[in-house]
Amino acid sequence: RTASQTSESTSTDSDRTPVRVDSQDSQVSDSETITDGHRWPRQNSLSMREWDIPWDELKMHEIIGTGRFGIVYRGQWHGDVAVKVLNVSYQNDKEILEQFKNEVSTFRKTRHENLILFMGACMQPPKLAIVTSLSKGMTLYTHIHLRKDKFNMNKTTNVAQQISQGMGYLHAKGIIHKDLKSKNIFVENGKVVITDFGLFSVTKLCFGNRKCDSLGIPPGWLCYLAPEVMRSLHAHQPHEVELPFSKASDVYAFGTVWYELLCGEWPFKGQPPEAVIWQVGKGMKQPLANLQASRDVKDILMLCWSYRPGDRPDFIRLLNILDKLPKKRLARSPSHPIHLSKSAES
Ligand code: ADP
Ligand code: MG
């Protein structure tokens, strides 16, 4: 490895301490200023600049939705794109820019067909935005919880394999997703695309935007949290602590997505957050007695939801297990690829 490669991989680790940008001017509109005031090697700063999309080049159309970060727009930049505009408080521009750049550097080194295509970012505070390809499909959340689409076992396995492939790639690159959930998984013509990996620290800065419950927890989030993450929530508001996310906590979240695919609902459905935090923190799991599935299928849940992070499989092992699940023979020729049925197709 060359020196520049080493520093590149260090500086793109999502968990490291933020890089300082010693620019005097917090309105860093001039990329030279960023480069000059930067502690990163020159080569890295240059490659960073390649991803900087000037705000004026972006055409913004309608709002697609709002989330933890702020508002997501359909936009135009050399074609259709999704623009995630971060709704941050502008009091601490330097800190925000540093964190944002860290997360962008995580994003830009991903190239996998099951991961959303990162196209660039606006890095001129207070204008911070992430530009990705626009997914024309629907999220797994929409399929499962809104449309109540049923996925048969072959489709369920196929979707899970694609998620595992994307996640295995992220983990191999040293990236922890930190927010794997059915809302961050798109399905487009049977192809799975994962979004929002490694962006969690920036979302912390935006927490104020979001409707939260009495514990300061955004809705629909708890059931993806591993026991060790859950326990660190206990005493604090989620945005006040560095939560102990890890590859193993991503696997726990995958377990929850597997459960959603199988059952069409979330674990601990209808229970108050305090009860979920207490149970999961103590190592209790959603009972599976009513789940009509084979032993192998339930075993995957139990493995992913293991109390101790070290007992959870990695995505390579999960792919192995998923691959060995018995496949129902389709009426078509066995060599025909498995696709989502019409009902679950976008
Ligand atoms: P969340 O993941 O909690 O739903 P987000 O801020 O990530 O919040 O997304 C808000 C909305 O924008 C969601 O409805 C999501 O489906 C949509 N969205 C996000 N990214 C894209 C994308 N790349 N293509 C199409 N829609 C997107
Ligand atoms: Mg999202």
Coordinates of N, CA, C and O in Angstrom, one line a residue, residues 24-106:
Q24 N -10.7 29.9 7.7 CA -11.1 31.1 8.5 C -12.6 31.4 8.2 O -13.3 31.8 9.1
D25 N -12.9 31.1 7.0 CA -14.3 31.5 6.6 C -15.2 30.3 6.7 O -14.9 29.3 6.1
S26 N -16.2 30.4 7.4 CA -17.1 29.3 7.6 C -18.0 29.1 6.3 O -18.5 28.0 6.1
Q27 N -18.1 30.1 5.5 CA -18.9 30.0 4.3 C -17.9 29.5 3.2 O -17.4 30.3 2.4
V28 N -17.6 28.2 3.2 CA -16.5 27.7 2.4 C -17.1 27.5 1.0 O -17.5 26.4 0.6
S29 N -17.2 28.6 0.2 CA -17.7 28.5 -1.1 C -16.6 28.3 -2.1 O -16.8 27.8 -3.2
D30 N -15.4 28.5 -1.7 CA -14.3 28.4 -2.6 C -13.5 27.1 -2.3 O -13.0 27.0 -1.2
S31 N -13.5 26.2 -3.2 CA -12.9 24.9 -2.9 C -11.4 25.0 -2.6 O -10.8 24.2 -2.0
E32 N -10.7 26.1 -3.2 CA -9.3 26.3 -2.9 C -9.1 26.5 -1.4 O -8.2 26.0 -0.8
T33 N -10.0 27.2 -0.7 CA -9.9 27.4 0.7 C -9.9 26.1 1.4 O -9.2 25.9 2.4
I34 N -10.8 25.2 1.0 CA -10.9 23.9 1.7 C -9.6 23.2 1.5 O -9.0 22.7 2.4
T35 N -9.1 23.2 0.3 CA -7.8 22.5 0.0 C -6.7 23.1 0.8 O -5.9 22.3 1.4
D36 N -6.6 24.4 0.8 CA -5.4 25.0 1.5 C -5.5 24.8 3.0 O -4.4 24.6 3.6
G37 N -6.6 24.9 3.6 CA -6.7 24.8 5.0 C -6.8 23.4 5.5 O -7.0 23.1 6.7
H38 N -6.7 22.4 4.6 CA -6.9 21.0 4.9 C -5.7 20.3 5.4 O -4.6 20.5 5.0
R39 N -6.0 19.4 6.4 CA -4.9 18.6 6.9 C -4.7 17.3 6.1 O -3.7 16.6 6.3
W40 N -5.6 17.0 5.2 CA -5.5 15.8 4.4 C -4.4 16.0 3.4 O -4.2 17.1 2.9
P41 N -3.9 14.8 2.9 CA -2.9 14.9 1.8 C -3.6 15.6 0.6 O -4.8 15.5 0.4
R42 N -2.7 16.3 -0.2 CA -3.3 17.1 -1.3 C -4.1 16.2 -2.2 O -5.2 16.6 -2.7
Q43 N -3.6 15.0 -2.5 CA -4.3 14.1 -3.4 C -5.7 13.9 -3.0 O -6.7 13.9 -3.8
N44 N -5.9 13.7 -1.7 CA -7.2 13.3 -1.1 C -8.1 14.5 -1.3 O -9.3 14.4 -1.6
S45 N -7.6 15.7 -1.0 CA -8.4 16.9 -1.1 C -8.9 17.1 -2.5 O -10.0 17.5 -2.8
L46 N -8.0 16.8 -3.5 CA -8.4 17.0 -4.9 C -9.5 16.0 -5.2 O -10.5 16.4 -5.8
S47 N -9.4 14.8 -4.7 CA -10.4 13.8 -5.1 C -11.7 14.2 -4.4 O -12.8 13.9 -4.9
M48 N -11.6 14.8 -3.2 CA -12.8 15.3 -2.5 C -13.5 16.3 -3.3 O -14.7 16.4 -3.4
R49 N -12.7 17.2 -4.0 CA -13.3 18.3 -4.8 C -14.1 17.8 -6.0 O -15.0 18.4 -6.4
E50 N -13.7 16.6 -6.5 CA -14.4 16.0 -7.6 C -15.8 15.8 -7.3 O -16.7 15.7 -8.2
W51 N -16.1 15.5 -6.0 CA -17.5 15.2 -5.6 C -18.3 16.4 -5.2 O -19.4 16.2 -4.8
D52 N -17.7 17.5 -5.2 CA -18.4 18.7 -4.7 C -19.2 19.3 -5.9 O -18.7 19.7 -6.9
I53 N -20.5 19.2 -5.7 CA -21.4 19.7 -6.7 C -21.9 21.1 -6.3 O -22.4 21.3 -5.2
P54 N -21.6 22.2 -7.1 CA -22.0 23.5 -6.8 C -23.5 23.6 -6.7 O -24.2 23.0 -7.5
W55 N -24.0 24.2 -5.7 CA -25.4 24.3 -5.4 C -26.2 24.8 -6.7 O -27.3 24.3 -7.0
D56 N -25.6 25.8 -7.4 CA -26.3 26.4 -8.5 C -26.5 25.4 -9.7 O -27.4 25.6 -10.5
E57 N -25.7 24.3 -9.7 CA -25.9 23.4 -10.8 C -27.1 22.4 -10.6 O -27.4 21.7 -11.5
L58 N -27.6 22.4 -9.4 CA -28.7 21.5 -9.0 C -30.0 22.1 -9.3 O -30.2 23.3 -8.9
K59 N -30.8 21.4 -10.1 CA -32.2 21.9 -10.3 C -33.1 21.1 -9.3 O -33.1 19.9 -9.4
M60 N -33.8 21.8 -8.5 CA -34.7 21.1 -7.5 C -36.1 21.1 -8.0 O -36.7 22.1 -8.5
H61 N -36.7 19.9 -8.0 CA -38.1 19.8 -8.3 C -38.9 19.5 -7.1 O -38.6 20.0 -6.0
E62 N -39.9 18.6 -7.2 CA -40.8 18.4 -6.0 C -40.1 17.7 -4.9 O -39.2 17.0 -5.0
I63 N -40.8 17.8 -3.7 CA -40.3 17.1 -2.5 C -40.8 15.6 -2.6 O -41.9 15.4 -3.0
I64 N -39.8 14.7 -2.4 CA -40.2 13.3 -2.4 C -40.6 12.8 -1.0 O -41.5 12.0 -0.9
G65 N -40.0 13.4 0.0 CA -40.3 13.0 1.3 C -39.5 13.7 2.3 O -38.5 14.4 1.9
T66 N -39.8 13.5 3.6 CA -38.9 14.0 4.6 C -38.5 12.9 5.5 O -39.2 11.9 5.7
G67 N -37.3 13.1 6.1 CA -36.8 12.0 7.0 C -36.0 12.6 8.0 O -36.1 13.8 8.3
R68 N -35.1 11.8 8.6 CA -34.3 12.2 9.7 C -33.4 13.3 9.3 O -33.0 14.1 10.2
F69 N -33.0 13.4 8.1 CA -32.0 14.4 7.7 C -32.6 15.8 7.4 O -32.0 16.8 7.6
G70 N -33.8 15.7 6.9 CA -34.4 16.9 6.4 C -35.3 16.5 5.2 O -35.9 15.5 5.2
I71 N -35.2 17.3 4.1 CA -36.1 17.1 3.0 C -35.4 16.5 1.8 O -34.2 16.8 1.5
V72 N -36.0 15.5 1.2 CA -35.5 14.9 0.0 C -36.3 15.4 -1.2 O -37.5 15.3 -1.2
Y73 N -35.6 15.9 -2.2 CA -36.2 16.4 -3.4 C -35.8 15.5 -4.6 O -34.7 14.9 -4.6
R74 N -36.7 15.5 -5.6 CA -36.3 15.0 -6.9 C -35.6 16.2 -7.5 O -36.0 17.3 -7.4
G75 N -34.5 15.9 -8.1 CA -33.7 17.0 -8.7 C -33.2 16.6 -10.0 O -33.4 15.5 -10.5
Q76 N -32.5 17.5 -10.6 CA -31.9 17.3 -11.9 C -30.4 17.7 -11.9 O -30.1 18.8 -11.5
W77 N -29.6 16.7 -12.2 CA -28.2 17.0 -12.3 C -27.6 16.0 -13.3 O -27.4 14.8 -12.8
H78 N -27.5 16.3 -14.5 CA -27.1 15.3 -15.6 C -28.1 14.2 -15.5 O -27.8 13.0 -15.6
G79 N -29.4 14.5 -15.4 CA -30.4 13.5 -15.3 C -31.1 13.5 -14.0 O -30.8 14.4 -13.1
D80 N -32.1 12.6 -13.8 CA -32.8 12.6 -12.5 C -31.9 12.2 -11.3 O -31.2 11.2 -11.4
V81 N -32.1 12.9 -10.2 CA -31.3 12.5 -9.0 C -32.2 12.8 -7.8 O -33.3 13.4 -7.9
A82 N -31.8 12.2 -6.7 CA -32.4 12.5 -5.4 C -31.5 13.4 -4.7 O -30.3 13.1 -4.6
V83 N -32.0 14.5 -4.2 CA -31.2 15.5 -3.4 C -31.6 15.5 -2.0 O -32.8 15.8 -1.7
K84 N -30.8 15.1 -1.1 CA -31.1 15.0 0.3 C -30.5 16.3 1.0 O -29.3 16.4 1.1
V85 N -31.4 17.2 1.3 CA -30.9 18.5 1.8 C -30.9 18.4 3.3 O -31.9 18.1 3.9
L86 N -29.7 18.6 3.9 CA -29.7 18.4 5.4 C -30.2 19.6 6.1 O -29.7 20.7 5.8
N87 N -31.1 19.4 6.9 CA -31.7 20.6 7.7 C -31.0 20.7 9.0 O -31.4 20.2 10.0
V88 N -29.8 21.4 9.0 CA -29.0 21.4 10.2 C -29.2 22.8 10.8 O -29.5 23.8 10.1
S89 N -28.9 22.9 12.1 CA -28.9 24.2 12.7 C -27.5 24.8 12.4 O -26.5 24.1 12.3
Y90 N -27.5 26.1 12.1 CA -26.3 26.7 11.5 C -25.4 27.3 12.5 O -24.5 28.1 12.2
Q91 N -25.5 26.9 13.8 CA -24.7 27.5 14.8 C -23.3 27.1 14.7 O -22.4 27.8 15.1
N92 N -23.1 25.9 14.3 CA -21.7 25.3 14.4 C -21.3 24.8 13.0 O -21.1 23.6 12.8
D93 N -21.1 25.8 12.1 CA -20.8 25.4 10.7 C -19.6 24.5 10.6 O -19.6 23.6 9.8
K94 N -18.5 24.8 11.3 CA -17.3 24.1 11.1 C -17.4 22.6 11.5 O -17.1 21.7 10.7
E95 N -18.1 22.4 12.6 CA -18.3 21.0 13.1 C -19.1 20.2 12.1 O -18.8 19.1 11.7
I96 N -20.2 20.9 11.6 CA -21.1 20.3 10.7 C -20.3 19.9 9.4 O -20.4 18.8 8.9
L97 N -19.5 20.8 8.9 CA -18.8 20.6 7.6 C -17.9 19.4 7.8 O -17.8 18.6 6.9
E98 N -17.2 19.4 8.9 CA -16.2 18.3 9.2 C -16.9 16.9 9.2 O -16.5 16.0 8.5
Q99 N -18.0 16.9 9.9 CA -18.7 15.6 10.0 C -19.3 15.2 8.6 O -19.2 14.1 8.2
F100 N -19.8 16.2 8.0 CA -20.4 16.0 6.7 C -19.4 15.4 5.7 O -19.6 14.4 5.0
K101 N -18.2 16.0 5.7 CA -17.2 15.6 4.8 C -16.7 14.2 5.1 O -16.5 13.4 4.2
N102 N -16.7 13.9 6.3 CA -16.3 12.5 6.7 C -17.3 11.5 6.2 O -16.9 10.5 5.6
E103 N -18.6 11.8 6.3 CA -19.6 10.9 5.8 C -19.6 10.8 4.3 O -19.8 9.7 3.7
V104 N -19.4 11.9 3.7 CA -19.3 11.9 2.2 C -18.2 11.1 1.7 O -18.3 10.3 0.8
S105 N -17.1 11.1 2.5 CA -15.9 10.4 2.0 C -16.2 8.9 2.2 O -15.6 8.0 1.5
T106 N -17.1 8.5 3.1 CA -17.5 7.2 3.3 C -18.3 6.7 2.1 O -18.1 5.7 1.5

